[in-house]
Amino acid sequence: MSSLRILIGAETYPPTVNGAANFAERLAVGLAGRGHEVHVVAPSHAGRPAVEVRDGVTVHGVKSVRYPFHPDFPISMPWRALPATRRLVEALRPDVIHTQAHMVVGRGVVKAGKRAGLPVVATNHFMPENLTAHVPLSKYVLGPASKLAWRDLGRVFGKADAVTAPTPRAVELLVRGAGLTDAFPVSCGIDADRYAVPAPPHDVPSVLFVGRLDQEKRVDDLIRAFAALPAGLPAHLDIVGDGAKRGEWTALAAGLGIAGRVTFHGFVSEEELITRYATADVFCMPSIAELQSLATLEAMAASTPVVLADAMALPHLVRPGRNGWLFPPGDVAELSRRLATLLADAALRARMGAVSRELVAEHAFDATLDRFEGIYRQLISGEQPQARAA
């Protein structure tokens, strides 16, 4: 088939670290690897406008500033992003536009794409909880603000020709919150073989968390559950990632008397992250705001049992009693009990880890690329993509 010129709009892109940025990069690089001409437009990490080629992808950085409540997160102002994205769309004339966001850059590419008569695909990685955690609003304002955020998303994504989200649960949120009744799921996907490496030798079983250290991730629940493990049960807790709550949660571990059994690794290289997954005996994701959780998929690809909060899209990744368990969000005692059961039983961990590896095959990244390529070509030919039968 002929190659396509694809423009991906992103509100966040590496070197910024988060799930949406990670997926946007993997999608762009994966499509470029299949011979397509791929461009990405996103807030410039350097602040000034910039264009560079990385891994076969041309990245167009829009002038940005640092978000005051999250200084590692560059954002572009509407009066800069909208004209910049319009000029880029006019210059490139892509075959298809695929936005990963709706707020500023995403809004710009959708508006410019529809003005130019181009097919537009929109994929949602946003939940209001991901944003309000970094905005100093009172709890009385958060509810109305969340409703307004969903409505705004619906207005922008409602102009797209196809709307996707990573999981059926994420699609439910789009339908309920944004009124996007034609949205359908497409998994973010994962290259599972990348994480299938031998486990390094280690004497003490370990629990692993990977993600941003921000409030909605609820890592404080994990730390408290780890501190409540039975006395004499050997275990170590590895926390990979960084964020606004790192200092507070480091102090919490010290205050609970477990500082010597908890390691905050901060951001790590991809190679070290793969090693951390291989070393982990149990993976825990206590977050209440996951639309899929790539970190959980990566842990499953490394044949690791998982203990996840029964919240948002995380239940899609657990077969309770087969590859791990769910626990009620905030139930520290139940989380501690589930961790203790796995940490004390190596044979159970091995059985559940093998099932995790089997389940992750449903999320092969090549299938994700196939799906989006198919959606692009359907729209270009005038067909309307739809959800596939389960």
XYZ file of C-alpha atoms in Angstrom:
390
model
C 0.000 0.000 0.000
C 1.056 3.589 -0.540
C 2.580 5.484 2.349
C 0.642 8.234 4.107
C 1.605 11.659 5.396
C 0.333 11.713 8.984
C 0.232 14.622 11.417
C -0.045 13.697 15.106
C -1.132 16.433 17.491
C 0.010 16.036 21.092
C -0.311 18.166 24.215
C 2.647 16.325 25.703
C 5.530 14.491 24.019
C 8.924 13.128 25.158
C 11.178 14.070 26.802
C 8.147 14.921 28.956
C 7.330 11.711 30.840
C 3.756 10.427 31.124
C 1.549 7.800 29.535
C 0.055 10.043 26.850
C 3.482 11.294 25.767
C 4.816 7.742 25.707
C 1.972 6.508 23.531
C 2.192 9.437 21.110
C 5.885 8.719 20.584
C 5.406 4.964 20.165
C 2.605 5.550 17.669
C 4.655 8.067 15.677
C 7.805 5.937 15.610
C 5.831 2.785 14.835
C 4.060 4.407 11.881
C 7.328 5.865 10.594
C 8.844 2.395 10.828
C 6.145 1.194 8.449
C 7.224 3.696 5.812
C 4.829 6.551 6.501
C 5.875 10.201 6.623
C 5.059 11.152 10.199
C 5.012 14.609 11.747
C 4.246 15.460 15.375
C 3.278 18.879 16.672
C 3.540 19.470 20.422
C 4.617 22.130 22.924
C 8.359 22.652 22.605
C 10.291 21.179 25.505
C 12.946 23.862 25.017
C 10.402 26.690 25.127
C 11.342 28.189 21.762
C 9.866 26.957 18.458
C 11.914 24.070 17.086
C 11.866 21.380 14.413
C 13.892 18.193 14.756
C 13.901 14.661 13.389
C 13.900 11.920 16.016
C 13.637 8.211 15.242
C 12.371 8.963 11.739
C 9.665 11.368 12.994
C 9.689 15.130 12.341
C 8.775 16.850 15.621
C 7.483 20.420 15.380
C 7.776 22.195 18.739
C 5.371 25.078 19.334
C 6.596 27.933 21.550
C 5.782 27.023 25.141
C 6.029 28.035 28.779
C 6.328 25.913 31.906
C 3.078 25.051 33.646
C 3.362 26.822 37.015
C 1.891 23.975 39.066
C 3.913 21.278 37.284
C 7.226 22.803 36.121
C 8.338 19.729 34.139
C 5.286 20.089 31.894
C 5.555 22.562 28.968
C 2.331 24.093 27.679
C 1.559 26.283 24.676
C -0.695 29.311 24.882
C -3.746 29.318 22.572
C -2.720 32.529 20.820
C 0.510 30.813 19.762
C -0.654 27.227 19.269
C -3.711 27.884 17.103
C -1.976 29.946 14.390
C 1.101 27.670 14.534
C -0.948 24.526 13.997
C -2.981 26.184 11.225
C 0.202 27.156 9.362
C 1.626 23.665 9.798
C -1.498 21.956 8.472
C -1.570 24.319 5.481
C 2.120 23.679 4.756
C 2.066 19.891 5.183
C -1.370 19.042 3.763
C -1.298 15.672 5.540
C -3.460 12.780 4.392
C -4.820 12.420 7.921
C -4.553 14.148 11.301
C -4.533 12.156 14.531
C -4.786 14.230 17.699
C -3.969 12.801 21.118
C -5.459 15.731 23.021
C -8.092 18.441 22.905
C -6.865 21.323 25.039
C -4.586 23.651 23.039
C -2.409 21.992 20.380
C -5.072 19.325 19.916
C -7.772 21.949 19.533
C -5.613 23.684 16.951
C -5.006 20.659 14.730
C -8.659 19.612 14.848
C -9.831 23.094 13.893
C -7.232 23.457 11.124
C -7.855 19.957 9.811
C -11.595 20.412 9.523
C -11.140 23.821 7.883
C -8.883 22.160 5.293
C -11.329 19.287 4.711
C -8.915 16.644 6.031
C -9.897 13.473 7.892
C -9.329 13.794 11.637
C -8.937 11.003 14.208
C -9.021 11.832 17.926
C -7.760 9.566 20.707
C -8.484 10.455 24.312
C -5.972 9.991 27.146
C -7.498 12.717 29.335
C -9.406 12.560 32.585
C -10.220 15.698 34.582
C -8.581 14.058 37.608
C -5.246 14.128 35.762
C -5.513 17.900 35.461
C -7.257 18.993 38.654
C -4.566 17.295 40.746
C -2.244 20.067 39.530
C -4.667 22.982 39.846
C -5.214 24.681 43.232
C -9.022 24.436 43.309
C -11.222 23.743 46.309
C -13.182 20.493 46.456
C -16.396 22.487 45.945
C -15.138 23.703 42.565
C -13.674 20.426 41.314
C -17.020 18.778 40.494
C -18.345 21.588 38.265
C -14.871 22.052 36.766
C -14.752 18.361 35.849
C -18.128 18.568 34.080
C -16.993 21.633 32.146
C -13.761 19.857 31.154
C -15.692 16.878 29.771
C -18.043 19.158 27.828
C -15.109 21.039 26.358
C -13.539 17.762 25.258
C -16.837 16.778 23.653
C -17.005 20.025 21.683
C -13.498 19.548 20.263
C -13.540 15.788 19.650
C -17.104 15.981 18.358
C -15.651 17.554 15.200
C -13.412 14.531 14.535
C -14.345 11.865 12.001
C -13.410 9.025 14.377
C -12.893 9.042 18.149
C -11.086 6.308 20.082
C -10.005 5.591 23.641
C -7.705 2.846 24.931
C -10.301 0.640 26.681
C -14.054 -0.005 26.809
C -14.140 1.730 30.205
C -12.434 4.789 28.722
C -15.037 4.803 25.952
C -17.823 4.686 28.566
C -16.364 7.811 30.137
C -16.328 9.573 26.767
C -19.957 8.666 26.153
C -21.124 9.638 29.636
C -18.964 12.698 30.176
C -18.525 14.119 26.685
C -21.524 12.705 24.830
C -19.325 11.053 22.168
C -21.595 8.108 21.462
C -19.693 6.888 18.379
C -16.353 6.473 20.182
C -14.794 3.005 20.159
C -11.824 1.311 21.880
C -8.361 0.762 20.412
C -5.710 -0.466 22.855
C -2.530 1.561 23.235
C -0.737 -1.736 22.688
C 2.640 -2.970 23.837
C 5.728 -4.654 22.407
C 5.584 -7.506 24.904
C 8.803 -9.188 23.749
C 10.791 -6.141 24.882
C 9.974 -6.971 28.498
C 10.481 -10.745 28.338
C 13.975 -10.810 29.834
C 15.380 -13.166 32.494
C 14.906 -12.021 36.066
C 18.182 -10.962 37.740
C 18.939 -12.974 40.876
C 17.630 -11.384 44.087
C 17.031 -12.723 47.582
C 14.207 -10.482 48.797
C 10.860 -10.409 46.957
C 9.995 -6.983 45.634
C 6.872 -4.938 44.922
C 7.095 -2.430 42.056
C 5.211 0.758 41.192
C 5.933 2.717 37.988
C 4.366 6.080 37.243
C 4.133 9.749 38.108
C 4.284 10.551 41.801
C 1.163 12.688 41.793
C -1.910 12.578 43.984
C -4.230 10.579 41.715
C -1.695 7.716 41.646
C -2.340 7.037 45.376
C 1.155 5.721 46.047
C 0.685 6.712 49.685
C -1.862 3.865 49.937
C 0.772 1.452 48.633
C 3.380 2.716 51.098
C 0.962 2.311 54.021
C -0.039 -1.166 52.833
C 3.611 -2.169 52.529
C 4.291 -0.914 56.068
C 1.391 -3.064 57.306
C 2.818 -6.334 55.940
C 3.251 -9.078 58.543
C 6.357 -8.711 60.672
C 9.136 -10.957 59.439
C 7.900 -11.155 55.848
C 10.906 -10.138 53.731
C 10.056 -7.644 51.011
C 11.295 -4.502 49.290
C 9.272 -1.737 47.609
C 10.640 -0.103 44.447
C 9.021 3.135 43.292
C 10.004 4.311 39.809
C 9.008 7.780 38.673
C 8.929 11.332 39.918
C 6.400 14.018 40.640
C 5.044 16.589 43.031
C 4.425 14.099 45.861
C 7.868 12.478 45.943
C 9.102 14.455 48.940
C 5.904 13.913 50.904
C 5.826 10.189 50.178
C 9.519 9.773 50.976
C 8.805 11.366 54.356
C 5.794 9.056 54.802
C 7.975 5.969 54.302
C 10.448 7.322 56.858
C 7.672 8.140 59.313
C 6.310 4.597 59.042
C 9.763 3.171 59.767
C 10.245 1.486 56.381
C 12.650 3.913 54.683
C 15.315 1.192 54.529
C 12.933 -1.109 52.652
C 11.689 1.439 50.110
C 13.695 2.818 47.185
C 12.581 5.886 45.261
C 14.406 5.503 41.947
C 13.105 8.648 40.221
C 13.083 8.641 36.438
C 15.193 5.825 34.994
C 16.461 4.853 31.552
C 14.467 2.444 29.411
C 17.094 -0.233 30.005
C 16.919 0.166 33.781
C 13.132 0.184 33.673
C 13.129 -3.164 31.869
C 15.484 -4.485 34.559
C 13.144 -3.215 37.291
C 10.207 -5.024 35.680
C 12.261 -8.208 35.391
C 13.298 -7.998 39.049
C 9.804 -7.283 40.391
C 7.880 -10.139 41.989
C 4.609 -8.204 42.287
C 3.390 -5.083 40.470
C 0.960 -2.693 42.132
C -1.022 0.155 40.576
C -3.131 1.922 43.241
C -4.177 4.774 40.915
C -7.785 5.904 40.524
C -7.306 7.652 37.163
C -6.028 5.147 34.594
C -7.602 4.911 31.146
C -5.455 1.857 30.432
C -2.103 1.860 32.320
C 0.850 1.102 30.080
C 2.982 0.447 33.155
C 0.661 -2.397 34.161
C 0.808 -3.862 30.644
C 4.607 -3.668 30.748
C 4.686 -5.483 34.081
C 2.355 -8.161 32.732
C 4.611 -8.575 29.697
C 7.426 -9.285 32.166
C 5.349 -12.174 33.587
C 4.489 -10.394 36.813
C 1.315 -10.827 38.888
C -0.553 -7.566 39.454
C -2.519 -6.032 42.312
C -4.585 -3.121 41.012
C -7.127 -0.651 42.326
C -10.664 -1.505 41.271
C -10.998 1.844 39.495
C -11.479 3.214 35.983
C -9.935 0.925 33.332
C -7.668 -1.157 35.570
C -10.203 -4.027 35.974
C -9.782 -4.757 32.238
C -6.257 -6.015 33.017
C -7.032 -8.391 35.893
C -8.581 -11.825 35.967
C -9.039 -12.026 39.760
C -7.382 -15.090 41.188
C -5.669 -15.882 37.875
C -3.089 -13.137 37.236
C -3.637 -11.064 40.367
C -6.325 -9.229 42.284
C -8.260 -6.016 42.499
C -8.683 -4.099 45.752
C -11.117 -1.301 46.643
C -9.371 2.069 46.175
C -8.127 3.358 49.506
C -8.552 0.000 51.283
C -5.033 -0.236 52.689
C -5.760 -3.367 54.741
C -7.036 -5.300 51.711
C -4.120 -4.151 49.578
C -1.673 -5.225 52.270
C -3.355 -8.639 52.528
C -3.144 -9.225 48.768
C 0.518 -8.167 48.655
C 1.355 -10.423 51.602
C -0.269 -13.451 49.979
C 1.840 -13.066 46.844
C 5.083 -12.137 48.595
C 4.865 -15.265 50.731
C 4.198 -17.718 47.882
C 6.730 -17.972 45.042
C 4.781 -20.731 43.276
C 1.618 -18.620 43.229
C 3.584 -15.693 41.826
C 4.957 -17.875 39.039
C 1.512 -19.203 38.085
C -0.109 -15.773 38.087
C 2.814 -14.201 36.254
C 2.469 -16.745 33.451
C -1.206 -15.803 33.046
C -0.277 -12.107 32.955
C 2.044 -12.863 30.056
C -0.723 -14.728 28.222
C -3.250 -11.918 28.726
C -0.953 -9.192 27.442
C -0.955 -10.864 24.018
C -4.380 -9.238 23.498
C -2.594 -5.865 23.401
C 0.087 -6.469 20.749
C 1.378 -3.131 19.458
C 1.494 -4.329 15.867
C -2.264 -4.881 16.098
C -2.668 -1.303 17.351
C -0.697 0.028 14.385
C -2.742 -2.158 12.008
C -5.942 -0.795 13.499
C -4.995 2.865 13.220
C -3.632 2.407 9.692
C -6.952 0.825 8.774
C -8.898 3.712 10.337
C -6.810 6.267 8.438
C -7.341 4.542 5.091
C -11.065 4.062 5.711
C -11.520 7.763 6.395
C -9.422 8.774 3.396
C -11.608 6.581 1.171
C -14.807 7.976 2.680
C -15.727 4.994 4.873
C -16.744 5.342 8.523
C -14.711 3.179 10.965
C -16.618 1.383 13.700
C -15.890 -0.682 16.779
C -14.938 -4.262 16.103
C -16.902 -7.100 17.613
C -15.384 -8.446 20.809
